[in-house]
Coordinates of C-alpha atoms (C1' of nucleotides) in Angstrom, one line a residue:
Chain A
M1 CA -50.6 48.9 184.8
K2 CA -52.3 46.2 186.8
Y3 CA -52.1 42.6 185.2
S4 CA -55.7 42.0 186.0
A5 CA -56.9 44.5 183.5
L6 CA -54.6 43.1 180.7
V7 CA -55.4 40.2 178.3
I8 CA -52.1 38.3 178.9
P9 CA -53.3 34.7 178.0
T10 CA -50.1 32.6 179.3
L11 CA -50.1 29.0 178.4
R12 CA -48.8 26.0 180.1
D13 CA -48.1 24.2 177.0
A14 CA -46.9 25.4 173.8
P15 CA -49.2 24.8 170.4
A16 CA -48.0 21.8 168.7
D17 CA -46.8 23.5 165.6
A18 CA -44.4 25.8 167.2
E19 CA -40.7 24.7 167.0
V20 CA -38.5 27.3 167.7
A21 CA -37.8 29.2 170.9
S22 CA -39.4 32.6 169.8
H23 CA -42.5 31.2 168.4
I24 CA -43.2 29.1 171.5
L25 CA -42.2 31.5 174.0
L26 CA -44.1 34.5 172.4
T27 CA -47.3 32.4 172.5
R28 CA -47.0 30.8 175.5
A29 CA -46.1 34.1 177.4
G30 CA -49.1 35.6 175.7
F31 CA -47.6 38.2 173.1
I32 CA -49.0 36.6 170.1
R33 CA -51.5 34.2 169.0
R34 CA -51.8 32.6 165.6
Q35 CA -54.6 33.4 163.4
A36 CA -53.7 31.1 160.3
A37 CA -50.5 29.8 158.6
G38 CA -48.3 32.8 159.0
S39 CA -50.2 35.3 160.3
Y40 CA -50.6 36.2 164.0
H41 CA -52.6 38.7 166.3
W42 CA -50.6 40.8 168.4
L43 CA -51.8 41.0 171.8
P44 CA -51.2 43.7 174.4
L45 CA -47.9 42.7 175.6
G46 CA -46.6 42.2 172.1
M47 CA -47.9 45.4 171.0
R48 CA -45.9 47.1 173.7
V49 CA -42.8 45.3 172.3
L50 CA -43.7 46.3 168.8
A51 CA -44.2 49.8 169.7
K52 CA -40.8 50.0 171.2
V53 CA -39.1 48.4 168.3
Q54 CA -40.9 51.2 166.1
R55 CA -40.0 54.1 168.3
I56 CA -36.1 53.1 168.1
V57 CA -36.4 52.4 164.4
R58 CA -38.1 55.8 164.0
A59 CA -35.6 57.7 165.9
E60 CA -32.8 56.5 164.3
L61 CA -34.3 56.9 160.8
A62 CA -34.8 60.7 162.0
R63 CA -31.3 61.2 162.8
I64 CA -30.2 60.4 159.3
G65 CA -33.0 62.7 157.8
A66 CA -35.5 59.9 156.6
Q67 CA -39.0 61.2 156.4
E68 CA -41.7 58.8 157.3
V69 CA -44.9 58.5 155.1
L70 CA -47.6 55.7 154.5
M71 CA -48.5 54.3 151.5
P72 CA -51.4 51.9 150.7
V73 CA -51.3 48.1 151.3
V74 CA -53.7 47.4 148.3
Q75 CA -52.3 48.5 145.1
P76 CA -53.7 48.7 141.4
A77 CA -52.0 46.1 139.1
E78 CA -51.7 49.0 136.6
L79 CA -48.7 50.1 138.6
W80 CA -47.0 46.8 138.8
R81 CA -47.7 46.3 135.0
R82 CA -45.8 49.2 134.3
S83 CA -42.7 48.3 136.1
G84 CA -43.1 45.0 134.6
R85 CA -43.3 43.2 137.7
W86 CA -47.0 42.2 137.6
D87 CA -46.0 39.1 135.5
V88 CA -42.5 38.6 137.3
M89 CA -43.6 38.4 140.9
G90 CA -45.3 35.1 140.7
A91 CA -47.6 33.5 143.3
E92 CA -45.7 35.2 146.2
M93 CA -47.8 38.4 145.6
L94 CA -51.5 38.0 146.7
R95 CA -53.7 39.4 143.8
L96 CA -57.3 40.3 144.1
A97 CA -60.2 42.1 142.2
D98 CA -62.3 44.7 143.3
R99 CA -66.3 45.1 142.4
Q100 CA -65.3 46.2 138.9
N101 CA -63.3 43.4 138.5
R102 CA -60.1 45.4 138.3
D103 CA -57.0 43.6 139.7
Y104 CA -55.3 44.6 142.5
C105 CA -52.3 43.3 144.8
L106 CA -51.5 43.3 148.5
S107 CA -48.1 45.0 148.3
P108 CA -45.3 42.7 149.1
T109 CA -42.9 45.7 148.6
Q110 CA -43.0 49.3 147.7
E111 CA -40.9 50.4 144.9
E112 CA -43.5 51.0 142.3
A113 CA -45.5 53.0 144.6
V114 CA -42.8 55.0 146.3
T115 CA -41.4 56.0 143.0
E116 CA -44.8 57.1 141.6
L117 CA -45.4 59.0 144.6
F118 CA -41.7 60.6 144.5
G119 CA -42.6 61.4 140.8
R120 CA -45.8 63.2 141.4
T121 CA -44.5 65.2 144.6
V122 CA -41.1 66.0 143.8
G123 CA -39.6 67.7 140.5
S124 CA -36.5 69.4 141.2
Y125 CA -32.9 68.4 141.9
K126 CA -33.0 71.0 144.9
Q127 CA -34.9 68.5 146.8
L128 CA -32.6 65.6 146.7
P129 CA -31.5 63.7 148.2
C130 CA -35.0 62.5 149.3
N131 CA -35.2 59.7 151.7
L132 CA -38.6 58.2 152.4
Y133 CA -39.6 55.4 154.4
H134 CA -42.8 53.6 156.1
I135 CA -43.7 51.1 158.5
Q136 CA -46.4 48.8 157.1
T137 CA -47.8 45.5 157.1
K138 CA -46.9 43.4 154.2
F139 CA -48.3 40.4 152.7
R140 CA -46.2 37.8 150.8
D141 CA -47.8 34.5 149.9
E142 CA -44.5 32.4 151.1
I143 CA -44.4 29.0 150.0
R144 CA -43.8 27.7 153.5
P145 CA -44.5 30.1 156.3
R146 CA -42.7 28.7 159.5
F147 CA -41.1 29.5 162.7
G148 CA -43.7 31.9 163.9
L149 CA -42.9 35.5 163.3
M150 CA -39.7 34.4 161.8
R151 CA -41.2 33.5 158.5
A152 CA -44.7 35.0 158.4
R153 CA -47.0 35.6 155.5
E154 CA -48.2 38.9 156.8
F155 CA -45.6 40.8 158.8
I156 CA -44.7 44.2 159.6
M157 CA -41.9 45.9 157.7
K158 CA -40.0 49.3 157.7
D159 CA -39.1 49.8 154.0
G160 CA -37.4 52.9 153.0
Y161 CA -36.2 54.3 149.6
S162 CA -34.0 57.0 148.7
F163 CA -33.8 59.2 145.3
H164 CA -30.3 60.8 144.2
L165 CA -29.0 62.6 141.2
D166 CA -25.6 61.0 141.3
E167 CA -23.8 58.0 142.7
R168 CA -22.0 59.9 145.2
S169 CA -25.2 60.9 147.0
L170 CA -26.4 57.5 146.9
D171 CA -23.1 56.2 148.4
E172 CA -23.6 58.6 151.4
T173 CA -27.3 57.7 152.2
Y174 CA -26.3 54.0 151.7
A175 CA -23.6 54.5 154.6
D176 CA -25.9 56.4 156.6
M177 CA -28.4 53.6 156.2
Y178 CA -25.7 50.9 157.2
S179 CA -24.8 52.8 160.3
C180 CA -28.7 53.5 161.1
Y181 CA -29.1 49.8 161.1
A182 CA -26.2 49.0 163.0
A183 CA -27.3 51.8 165.5
I184 CA -31.1 50.1 165.9
L185 CA -29.4 46.6 166.6
D186 CA -27.0 48.1 169.0
R187 CA -29.9 50.2 170.8
I188 CA -32.2 47.0 171.0
G189 CA -29.3 45.1 172.5
L190 CA -28.7 42.3 169.6
R191 CA -25.4 40.6 168.5
Y192 CA -25.4 40.8 164.9
R193 CA -23.5 41.0 161.8
A194 CA -23.5 42.8 158.6
V195 CA -22.9 40.5 155.6
E196 CA -22.2 41.0 152.1
A197 CA -25.0 39.9 150.0
D198 CA -25.0 38.9 146.3
P199 CA -22.0 40.8 145.0
G200 CA -23.6 40.5 141.5
A201 CA -21.6 39.9 138.3
M202 CA -20.5 43.6 138.1
G203 CA -19.0 43.4 141.4
D204 CA -19.8 46.8 142.6
N205 CA -23.5 46.7 143.2
D206 CA -23.5 47.2 146.9
S207 CA -25.5 45.1 149.1
H208 CA -25.7 44.3 152.7
E209 CA -27.7 42.0 154.9
F210 CA -28.2 42.4 158.6
H211 CA -28.3 39.0 160.5
V212 CA -29.0 38.7 164.0
L213 CA -27.0 35.7 165.2
A214 CA -29.3 32.9 166.6
A215 CA -29.1 29.0 166.3
A216 CA -32.4 28.9 164.9
G217 CA -31.8 31.4 161.9
E218 CA -32.7 30.2 158.6
D219 CA -29.5 31.7 157.0
R220 CA -26.0 30.4 157.1
L221 CA -23.3 32.5 157.6
A222 CA -19.7 32.4 156.9
Y223 CA -17.5 34.6 158.8
S224 CA -13.9 34.9 159.3
P225 CA -13.0 35.2 163.1
A226 CA -9.8 37.1 162.2
S227 CA -11.5 40.1 160.4
D228 CA -14.8 41.8 159.6
Y229 CA -15.3 39.5 156.6
A230 CA -18.9 37.9 156.8
A231 CA -21.0 36.3 153.9
N232 CA -23.9 34.4 153.3
V233 CA -22.9 30.8 152.8
E234 CA -24.5 30.7 149.6
K235 CA -22.7 33.7 148.2
A236 CA -19.3 33.4 150.0
E237 CA -16.6 33.0 147.6
A238 CA -14.6 30.0 147.6
A239 CA -10.8 30.0 147.5
A240 CA -8.9 27.2 145.8
I241 CA -7.6 24.8 148.2
A242 CA -4.0 23.6 147.3
D243 CA -3.2 19.9 146.9
D244 CA 0.2 18.6 147.8
A245 CA -0.4 15.1 146.5
E246 CA 2.1 13.4 144.1
V247 CA 1.6 13.2 140.6
E248 CA 0.7 9.5 139.7
D249 CA 0.1 7.4 136.5
L250 CA -3.3 7.0 134.9
A251 CA -4.9 4.0 135.1
K252 CA -8.3 2.8 134.0
V253 CA -9.8 0.7 136.5
P254 CA -13.1 -1.2 136.2
T255 CA -16.1 -0.2 138.5
P256 CA -18.8 -2.2 137.7
G257 CA -22.1 -0.4 138.9
V258 CA -20.3 2.1 141.0
K259 CA -21.6 5.6 140.4
T260 CA -21.9 7.7 143.1
I261 CA -18.9 9.6 144.6
E262 CA -19.4 7.8 148.1
D263 CA -19.6 4.7 146.3
V264 CA -16.5 5.2 143.9
A265 CA -14.4 6.3 146.9
A266 CA -15.4 3.4 149.1
F267 CA -14.8 1.1 146.2
L268 CA -11.4 2.3 145.4
G269 CA -10.2 3.1 149.0
V270 CA -9.6 6.9 148.2
E271 CA -11.1 9.8 149.9
Q272 CA -13.9 11.6 148.6
R273 CA -11.9 14.7 148.2
R274 CA -9.5 13.1 145.8
C275 CA -12.3 12.2 143.3
V276 CA -14.0 14.7 140.9
K277 CA -17.7 15.0 140.1
T278 CA -18.6 15.8 136.4
L279 CA -21.9 17.5 136.3
I280 CA -23.8 18.0 132.8
V281 CA -25.9 20.8 132.5
H282 CA -27.5 22.8 129.6
A283 CA -25.4 25.4 128.1
T284 CA -26.4 28.4 126.5
G285 CA -26.4 27.2 123.0
S286 CA -27.5 28.2 119.6
G287 CA -29.5 26.4 117.0
D288 CA -31.5 23.2 117.6
H289 CA -28.8 21.2 118.8
L290 CA -28.7 20.4 122.5
A291 CA -25.8 22.4 123.8
L292 CA -24.3 21.0 127.0
A293 CA -21.4 21.9 129.4
A294 CA -19.4 20.1 132.0
L295 CA -19.2 21.4 135.7
V296 CA -16.1 19.7 137.6
L297 CA -16.1 19.7 141.2
R298 CA -14.2 17.8 144.0
G299 CA -16.1 15.0 145.3
D300 CA -16.6 16.5 148.9
H301 CA -17.6 19.8 147.4
K302 CA -21.3 21.0 146.5
L303 CA -22.4 22.7 143.6
N304 CA -23.6 26.2 144.2
E305 CA -26.3 26.5 141.5
A306 CA -26.5 30.4 142.0
K307 CA -22.7 30.7 141.1
A308 CA -23.2 28.2 138.2
M309 CA -25.9 30.4 136.7
R310 CA -23.8 33.3 136.6
L311 CA -21.3 31.8 134.5
N312 CA -20.9 32.5 130.7
G313 CA -22.1 29.4 128.6
V314 CA -24.3 28.0 131.3
R315 CA -28.0 28.2 131.0
R316 CA -30.0 30.2 133.5
P317 CA -31.9 28.8 135.3
L318 CA -29.8 26.0 135.7
V319 CA -30.9 22.6 133.9
F320 CA -29.0 19.4 134.6
A321 CA -29.0 17.1 131.7
T322 CA -30.9 14.1 132.1
D323 CA -29.3 10.5 131.7
D324 CA -30.5 10.2 128.3
E325 CA -29.1 13.4 127.2
I326 CA -25.6 12.4 128.7
H327 CA -25.7 9.1 127.2
A328 CA -26.3 10.6 123.6
A329 CA -23.8 13.2 123.8
L330 CA -21.0 11.3 125.4
G331 CA -21.7 7.6 125.0
A332 CA -21.8 6.8 128.8
H333 CA -24.2 7.3 131.5
A334 CA -24.1 9.7 134.6
G335 CA -21.9 8.1 137.1
S336 CA -19.2 7.1 134.8
I337 CA -18.5 10.7 133.2
G338 CA -15.2 12.6 133.6
P339 CA -13.2 15.4 132.3
I340 CA -10.6 13.8 130.2
D341 CA -11.3 13.8 126.6
I342 CA -15.0 15.1 126.9
P343 CA -16.3 16.9 124.1
L344 CA -17.9 19.6 126.1
P345 CA -16.7 22.9 127.4
L346 CA -15.3 22.3 130.6
L347 CA -15.9 24.6 133.7
V348 CA -13.7 23.5 136.5
D349 CA -13.9 24.5 140.3
R350 CA -10.9 26.2 141.6
S351 CA -10.4 23.4 144.3
A352 CA -10.8 20.6 141.6
A353 CA -8.2 22.2 139.3
E354 CA -5.6 22.1 141.9
L355 CA -6.0 18.4 142.3
A356 CA -2.6 16.8 141.0
S357 CA -4.0 13.5 140.9
F358 CA -7.8 12.6 141.2
V359 CA -10.0 9.9 140.3
C360 CA -12.9 10.4 137.9
G361 CA -15.1 8.6 135.4
A362 CA -13.9 7.6 132.3
N363 CA -16.6 8.3 129.9
Q364 CA -17.2 4.7 129.5
D365 CA -19.8 2.8 131.4
D366 CA -18.5 1.0 134.6
Y367 CA -14.9 2.4 134.3
H368 CA -13.1 5.2 136.1
L369 CA -9.9 6.5 135.8
V370 CA -7.2 6.9 138.7
G371 CA -4.1 9.1 138.9
A372 CA -5.7 11.7 136.4
N373 CA -3.7 15.0 136.2
W374 CA -4.9 18.0 134.5
Q375 CA -2.1 19.4 132.5
R376 CA -1.0 15.8 131.5
D377 CA -4.5 14.3 130.7
V378 CA -6.8 17.2 130.1
G379 CA -4.6 19.8 128.8
T380 CA -5.2 23.6 129.1
D381 CA -8.7 23.6 127.3
F382 CA -10.6 24.3 130.6
Q383 CA -11.9 27.3 132.6
T384 CA -11.2 27.5 136.2
V385 CA -14.2 28.9 138.1
D386 CA -15.9 29.3 141.3
I387 CA -18.8 27.1 141.6
R388 CA -18.8 25.5 144.8
N389 CA -20.2 26.2 148.4
V390 CA -17.7 27.2 151.0
V391 CA -17.2 24.8 153.7
E392 CA -16.1 25.5 157.0
G393 CA -12.3 25.7 157.3
D394 CA -12.0 27.3 153.7
S395 CA -9.9 30.3 153.5
A396 CA -11.9 33.8 153.7
A397 CA -11.9 35.6 150.6
D398 CA -10.0 38.7 152.3
G399 CA -7.0 36.2 153.0
S400 CA -7.7 36.8 156.8
G401 CA -7.8 33.0 157.8
P402 CA -10.1 30.1 157.8
L403 CA -14.1 30.7 157.6
R404 CA -16.1 29.6 160.2
F405 CA -20.1 29.0 160.1
M406 CA -22.8 30.4 161.9
R407 CA -26.6 30.8 161.6
G408 CA -28.5 34.3 161.4
I409 CA -32.0 35.6 161.0
E410 CA -32.0 38.3 158.5
V411 CA -33.4 41.4 159.6
G412 CA -32.1 44.1 157.4
H413 CA -31.3 44.2 153.9
I414 CA -29.8 47.4 152.0
F415 CA -29.0 47.8 148.3
K416 CA -28.8 50.0 145.5
L417 CA -31.3 50.0 142.9
G418 CA -29.9 52.3 140.3
A419 CA -32.5 53.9 137.9
K420 CA -34.2 50.8 137.2
Y421 CA -37.9 51.9 138.9
T422 CA -37.6 55.7 137.8
R423 CA -37.1 54.6 134.4
A424 CA -39.7 51.9 134.1
L425 CA -42.2 54.5 135.7
N426 CA -40.8 57.3 133.4
V427 CA -40.1 59.7 136.6
T428 CA -37.6 62.6 136.5
V429 CA -36.6 65.6 138.2
Q430 CA -35.0 68.7 136.6
D431 CA -31.3 69.0 137.2
A432 CA -29.3 72.2 137.9
A433 CA -29.1 72.3 133.9
G434 CA -33.0 72.2 133.5
Q435 CA -32.4 68.7 132.2
D436 CA -34.7 65.9 133.0
T437 CA -32.9 63.3 134.5
A438 CA -34.1 59.9 136.2
P439 CA -32.9 59.8 139.8
I440 CA -31.1 56.7 140.9
M441 CA -32.3 55.0 144.1
G442 CA -31.5 53.0 147.1
C443 CA -33.8 50.4 149.0
Y444 CA -33.8 49.8 152.7
G445 CA -35.7 46.9 154.3
F446 CA -35.9 46.1 158.0
G447 CA -38.1 43.6 159.4
V448 CA -39.8 45.0 162.7
S449 CA -42.1 42.1 163.6
R450 CA -39.2 39.5 162.6
I451 CA -36.7 41.4 165.0
V452 CA -39.0 40.7 167.8
A453 CA -38.7 36.9 167.2
A454 CA -35.0 37.6 166.8
V455 CA -34.9 39.3 170.2
V456 CA -36.5 36.4 171.7
E457 CA -34.1 34.0 169.9
Q458 CA -31.2 35.4 171.4
W459 CA -32.6 36.5 174.7
H460 CA -34.3 33.6 176.4
D461 CA -33.5 30.5 178.8
D462 CA -35.5 27.5 180.1
D463 CA -38.0 29.6 181.9
G464 CA -39.0 32.1 179.4
I465 CA -37.9 35.2 177.6
I466 CA -35.4 37.8 179.0
W467 CA -36.2 40.9 177.3
P468 CA -33.5 43.7 176.8
E469 CA -34.7 47.1 178.5
A470 CA -34.9 48.9 175.3
V471 CA -37.7 46.6 173.8
A472 CA -39.1 45.2 177.0
P473 CA -43.1 45.4 177.2
F474 CA -42.6 46.8 180.9
A475 CA -39.6 48.0 182.8
V476 CA -40.7 46.6 186.2
H477 CA -42.8 43.6 187.1
L478 CA -44.2 43.9 190.8
V479 CA -45.3 40.6 192.0
A480 CA -47.4 41.2 195.2
L481 CA -47.4 37.6 196.9
N482 CA -51.0 36.7 198.5
N483 CA -51.9 40.3 198.1
S484 CA -55.8 39.5 198.5
R485 CA -55.2 38.3 202.1
S486 CA -52.4 40.6 203.3
V487 CA -53.4 44.2 203.5
A488 CA -49.7 45.1 204.1
V489 CA -48.9 43.6 201.1
Q490 CA -51.5 45.0 198.8
S491 CA -50.8 48.5 200.1
T492 CA -47.2 48.4 199.8
A493 CA -47.4 47.2 196.2
E494 CA -49.9 49.8 195.2
D495 CA -47.5 52.6 196.8
L496 CA -44.8 51.1 194.8
H497 CA -46.7 50.9 191.9
E498 CA -47.5 54.5 192.0
Q499 CA -44.3 55.8 192.7
L500 CA -42.6 53.8 190.1
E501 CA -45.1 55.1 187.7
A502 CA -44.9 58.5 188.9
G503 CA -41.1 58.2 188.3
G504 CA -41.6 57.3 184.4
L505 CA -41.4 53.7 184.8
E506 CA -43.7 51.2 182.9
V507 CA -44.8 48.5 185.5
L508 CA -46.8 45.7 185.3
F509 CA -48.3 44.9 188.8
D510 CA -49.4 41.3 189.2
D511 CA -52.6 42.0 191.5
R512 CA -54.2 38.6 190.6
D513 CA -55.3 36.4 193.1
E514 CA -52.9 33.9 192.3
R515 CA -50.8 31.6 194.3
P516 CA -47.1 32.7 194.1
G517 CA -45.8 29.8 192.5
V518 CA -48.1 30.9 189.1
K519 CA -47.0 34.5 189.6
F520 CA -43.3 33.6 189.5
A521 CA -43.8 31.2 186.8
D522 CA -45.6 34.0 184.6
A523 CA -43.1 36.5 185.6
D524 CA -40.2 34.2 184.2
L525 CA -42.2 33.4 181.3
I526 CA -42.9 37.1 180.3
G527 CA -39.5 38.0 181.1
I528 CA -39.6 41.7 182.3
P529 CA -36.0 42.9 183.1
H530 CA -36.8 44.0 186.5
R531 CA -38.9 42.1 189.4
I532 CA -39.8 43.2 192.8
T533 CA -41.5 40.7 195.1
I534 CA -43.4 41.8 197.8
G535 CA -44.2 39.3 200.3
E536 CA -45.3 39.4 203.9
R537 CA -42.2 37.4 204.7
G538 CA -40.1 40.5 203.7
L539 CA -42.2 43.1 205.0
K540 CA -41.9 41.9 208.5
E541 CA -38.1 42.9 208.1
G542 CA -39.1 46.0 206.1
V543 CA -37.8 44.9 202.9
V544 CA -39.0 43.8 199.4
E545 CA -37.0 41.6 197.0
Y546 CA -35.2 42.9 193.6
R547 CA -33.9 40.8 191.1
R548 CA -33.1 41.3 187.5
R549 CA -34.7 38.7 184.9
D550 CA -31.0 38.2 183.3
A551 CA -29.5 37.7 186.8
A552 CA -29.4 34.7 189.5
T553 CA -29.0 37.1 192.3
M554 CA -31.5 38.8 194.5
E555 CA -31.1 41.6 196.7
K556 CA -33.4 42.8 199.9
L557 CA -34.0 46.4 199.9
S558 CA -36.4 48.8 201.5
P559 CA -39.5 49.8 199.3
S560 CA -38.2 53.5 199.2
M561 CA -34.6 52.4 198.2
T562 CA -36.2 50.1 195.6
V563 CA -38.1 52.8 194.0
R564 CA -34.9 55.2 194.1
R565 CA -32.7 52.5 192.8
L566 CA -34.8 51.7 189.7
I567 CA -35.9 55.4 189.0
D568 CA -32.1 56.5 189.0
R569 CA -31.0 53.7 187.0
Chain B
rC1 C1' -44.3 22.3 143.5
rG2 C1' -43.1 16.6 145.2
rG3 C1' -43.4 13.3 149.4
rG4 C1' -45.3 12.3 154.3
rG5 C1' -48.5 13.2 158.5
rU6 C1' -52.6 15.7 161.2
rA7 C1' -57.4 17.7 162.0
rU8 C1' -61.9 15.7 168.5
rA9 C1' -63.5 21.9 174.3
rG10 C1' -59.4 28.0 174.5
rC11 C1' -54.2 24.8 174.8
rG12 C1' -52.0 19.6 174.8
rC13 C1' -54.1 15.0 173.9
rA14 C1' -56.9 9.8 174.1
rG15 C1' -60.8 7.5 171.7
rU16 C1' -60.8 5.6 165.1
rC17 C1' -57.7 -0.4 163.8
rU18 C1' -62.6 -3.7 166.1
rG19 C1' -69.1 1.2 164.3
rG20 C1' -73.1 1.7 169.5
rU21 C1' -74.3 8.4 170.1
rA22 C1' -67.3 11.6 173.3
rG23 C1' -63.2 11.4 177.4
rC24 C1' -58.4 13.0 180.1
rG25 C1' -54.9 17.0 181.6
rC26 C1' -54.2 22.1 181.9
rA27 C1' -57.6 26.6 181.4
rC28 C1' -62.5 28.8 182.7
rC29 C1' -66.6 29.2 186.4
rU30 C1' -68.8 28.4 192.0
rG31 C1' -67.6 26.6 197.1
rC32 C1' -64.4 25.2 201.0
rU33 C1' -59.3 24.4 202.4
rU34 C1' -54.3 25.8 201.1
rU35 C1' -50.9 30.1 200.2
rG36 C1' -42.7 32.4 198.9
rG37 C1' -41.8 28.5 192.6
rG38 C1' -47.4 26.2 187.9
rA39 C1' -52.3 23.6 195.0
rG40 C1' -56.2 20.0 197.0
rC41 C1' -61.3 18.3 197.3
rA42 C1' -66.0 18.8 195.5
rG43 C1' -69.4 20.7 191.8
rG44 C1' -70.0 23.1 187.1
rG45 C1' -69.8 25.5 181.9
rA46 C1' -68.0 24.8 177.5
rG47 C1' -67.4 20.3 171.6
rU48 C1' -71.3 21.4 164.1
rC49 C1' -65.2 15.2 166.5
rG50 C1' -62.4 20.4 160.1
rG51 C1' -66.5 20.8 155.8
rG52 C1' -69.6 17.8 152.2
rA53 C1' -71.5 13.2 150.3
rG54 C1' -72.1 8.0 150.9
rU55 C1' -72.5 3.1 153.4
rU56 C1' -75.4 1.3 157.7
rC57 C1' -80.7 0.2 162.2
rA58 C1' -76.6 3.1 164.0
rA59 C1' -70.4 6.7 161.9
rA60 C1' -65.4 10.7 165.9
rU61 C1' -64.8 5.4 164.3
rC62 C1' -65.7 2.6 157.5
rU63 C1' -65.5 4.7 152.0
rC64 C1' -65.4 8.9 148.7
rU65 C1' -64.6 13.8 148.3
rC66 C1' -63.1 19.0 149.5
rU67 C1' -60.5 22.2 152.8
rA68 C1' -57.1 23.7 156.3
rC69 C1' -52.8 23.0 159.0
rC70 C1' -47.9 20.6 160.3
rC71 C1' -43.2 18.3 158.8
rC72 C1' -39.4 17.1 155.1
rG73 C1' -37.5 18.0 150.2
rA74 C1' -36.4 20.8 146.0
rC75 C1' -27.5 19.5 144.8
rC76 C1' -27.9 13.8 141.5
rA77 C1' -23.2 11.6 138.7

RNA sequence: CGGGGUAUAGCGCAGUCUGGUAGCGCACCUGCUUUGGGAGCAGGGAGUCGGGAGUUCAAAUCUCUCUACCCCGACCA
């Protein structure tokens, strides 16, 4: 295809709002253009990449027997009211009304629609398992769209849903989907990790996220270099850290005006990890009396609110007590609170509970206690729990060694839904005994447009994008130098163009009347894997130049040899 | 949602403080020269200065208001 016939608006400067490599490069190289916050046009080069990603996704899904459908974007509120999610979804769901003033939404996800579709079209257990997916534009009114395609409001997603009579069948499809996602990411050529997502209170509700590894990723992952263990930092289980300190004598010391852990540690000349902080939160209380609970963490650890909320006795969502509430209940202000003789339920983080000797608030304003010890000074009336964020160096939950951190872009998420939607929408199939039963479901999302950004995050250098072959917009970039002046260059380039395309290769032929430097710069920016440069200089020796975008080396080959090399590749 | 900031040509920006009727670089068009890593010269096209209201003889500039967009935050004992 001739460059001159395509809309490829490359830019020397990136738009001021673009921050991350994928956003900057995809814009500069003319793949996408912003329309509004979080919504993007896909230009011809971008479309070609999208199409390749979709082709791979479709091929791998076909392999495990998933069937493609296409469901509507605009959905009646009625459907969402039936599942109860019309009121639950909140502002992230964009709502609109038609001329009759009936409510609709732009579908942010498709559980309701697919369940209803399934219910109307499948009635017998003989048709199970049934695995349906579509690739469609989604709209989510994100609080803060950013990073170009990585967190867009309008984006393209593959979402799939499976229906099963029993857990065993769901497990099989779930496992298929897991390996399908791995196969897709392998084919595209990405480094990734599958991580455990929210393990849930039950512990057996499988859910995995697929993260492409990239510094610009929005998620922080904890992983064990020594094993397959990986988890989102927010969700990773934090092990207890043993303490080898000596038990010391308890002493009360005046600490006037010293409140934060940082100040306490500095004032008393101890490490932050030898202090504990006591956070007062609202408890699930009865009656009109305000119930509180105390959460205790090591001074150098951070509370994980999601973990705290999951505990029995802690109100969900988490509410921190105000200073007034703390003073009313404990007679001291925040900043001087500690676990000793505190008249509240005590929930102590595993690592804090290991401390043999620690500093804490004295429950008396402007005093702290040093040399505190759990058994001697607090007793046994507390629960040991996991309520902190993991930190680098913690032991992995599988015991394989210290955790390391890295960043990831979540491109896939698979989880088991159970019968939540089939029950809510009253969808059943007849089982072998003729009984109506609500099938259980699995749900599988894959960010098609986001993965384009993820590829660029992982595959670029200072000059531009370096597309992996599987998703490159073209396989070969033919750069004809001064072709408008040189008949030899122009005719050789045209021959090569024709022969390569005849050999089944997708070719971008830069036939523009531009200077060499411009063409090279654009070629590097656009990032097509194979580049052939045709110039008068080489043609005098009967050669053209071949180089890969991902390699520094260049080879001189005869035109016919070049064609053969690329086609036989 | 809270805080901060920005809005001037397709992109990047200056001009705003101190009001006088819009400019620079890139991109685009024409011509000449140039031609192996983002050319030079000359000429040219392109802007409701985010919208509205106000002050003023006069507003990109001052005031009010609305909107859009960007950044940061949402873990405190």
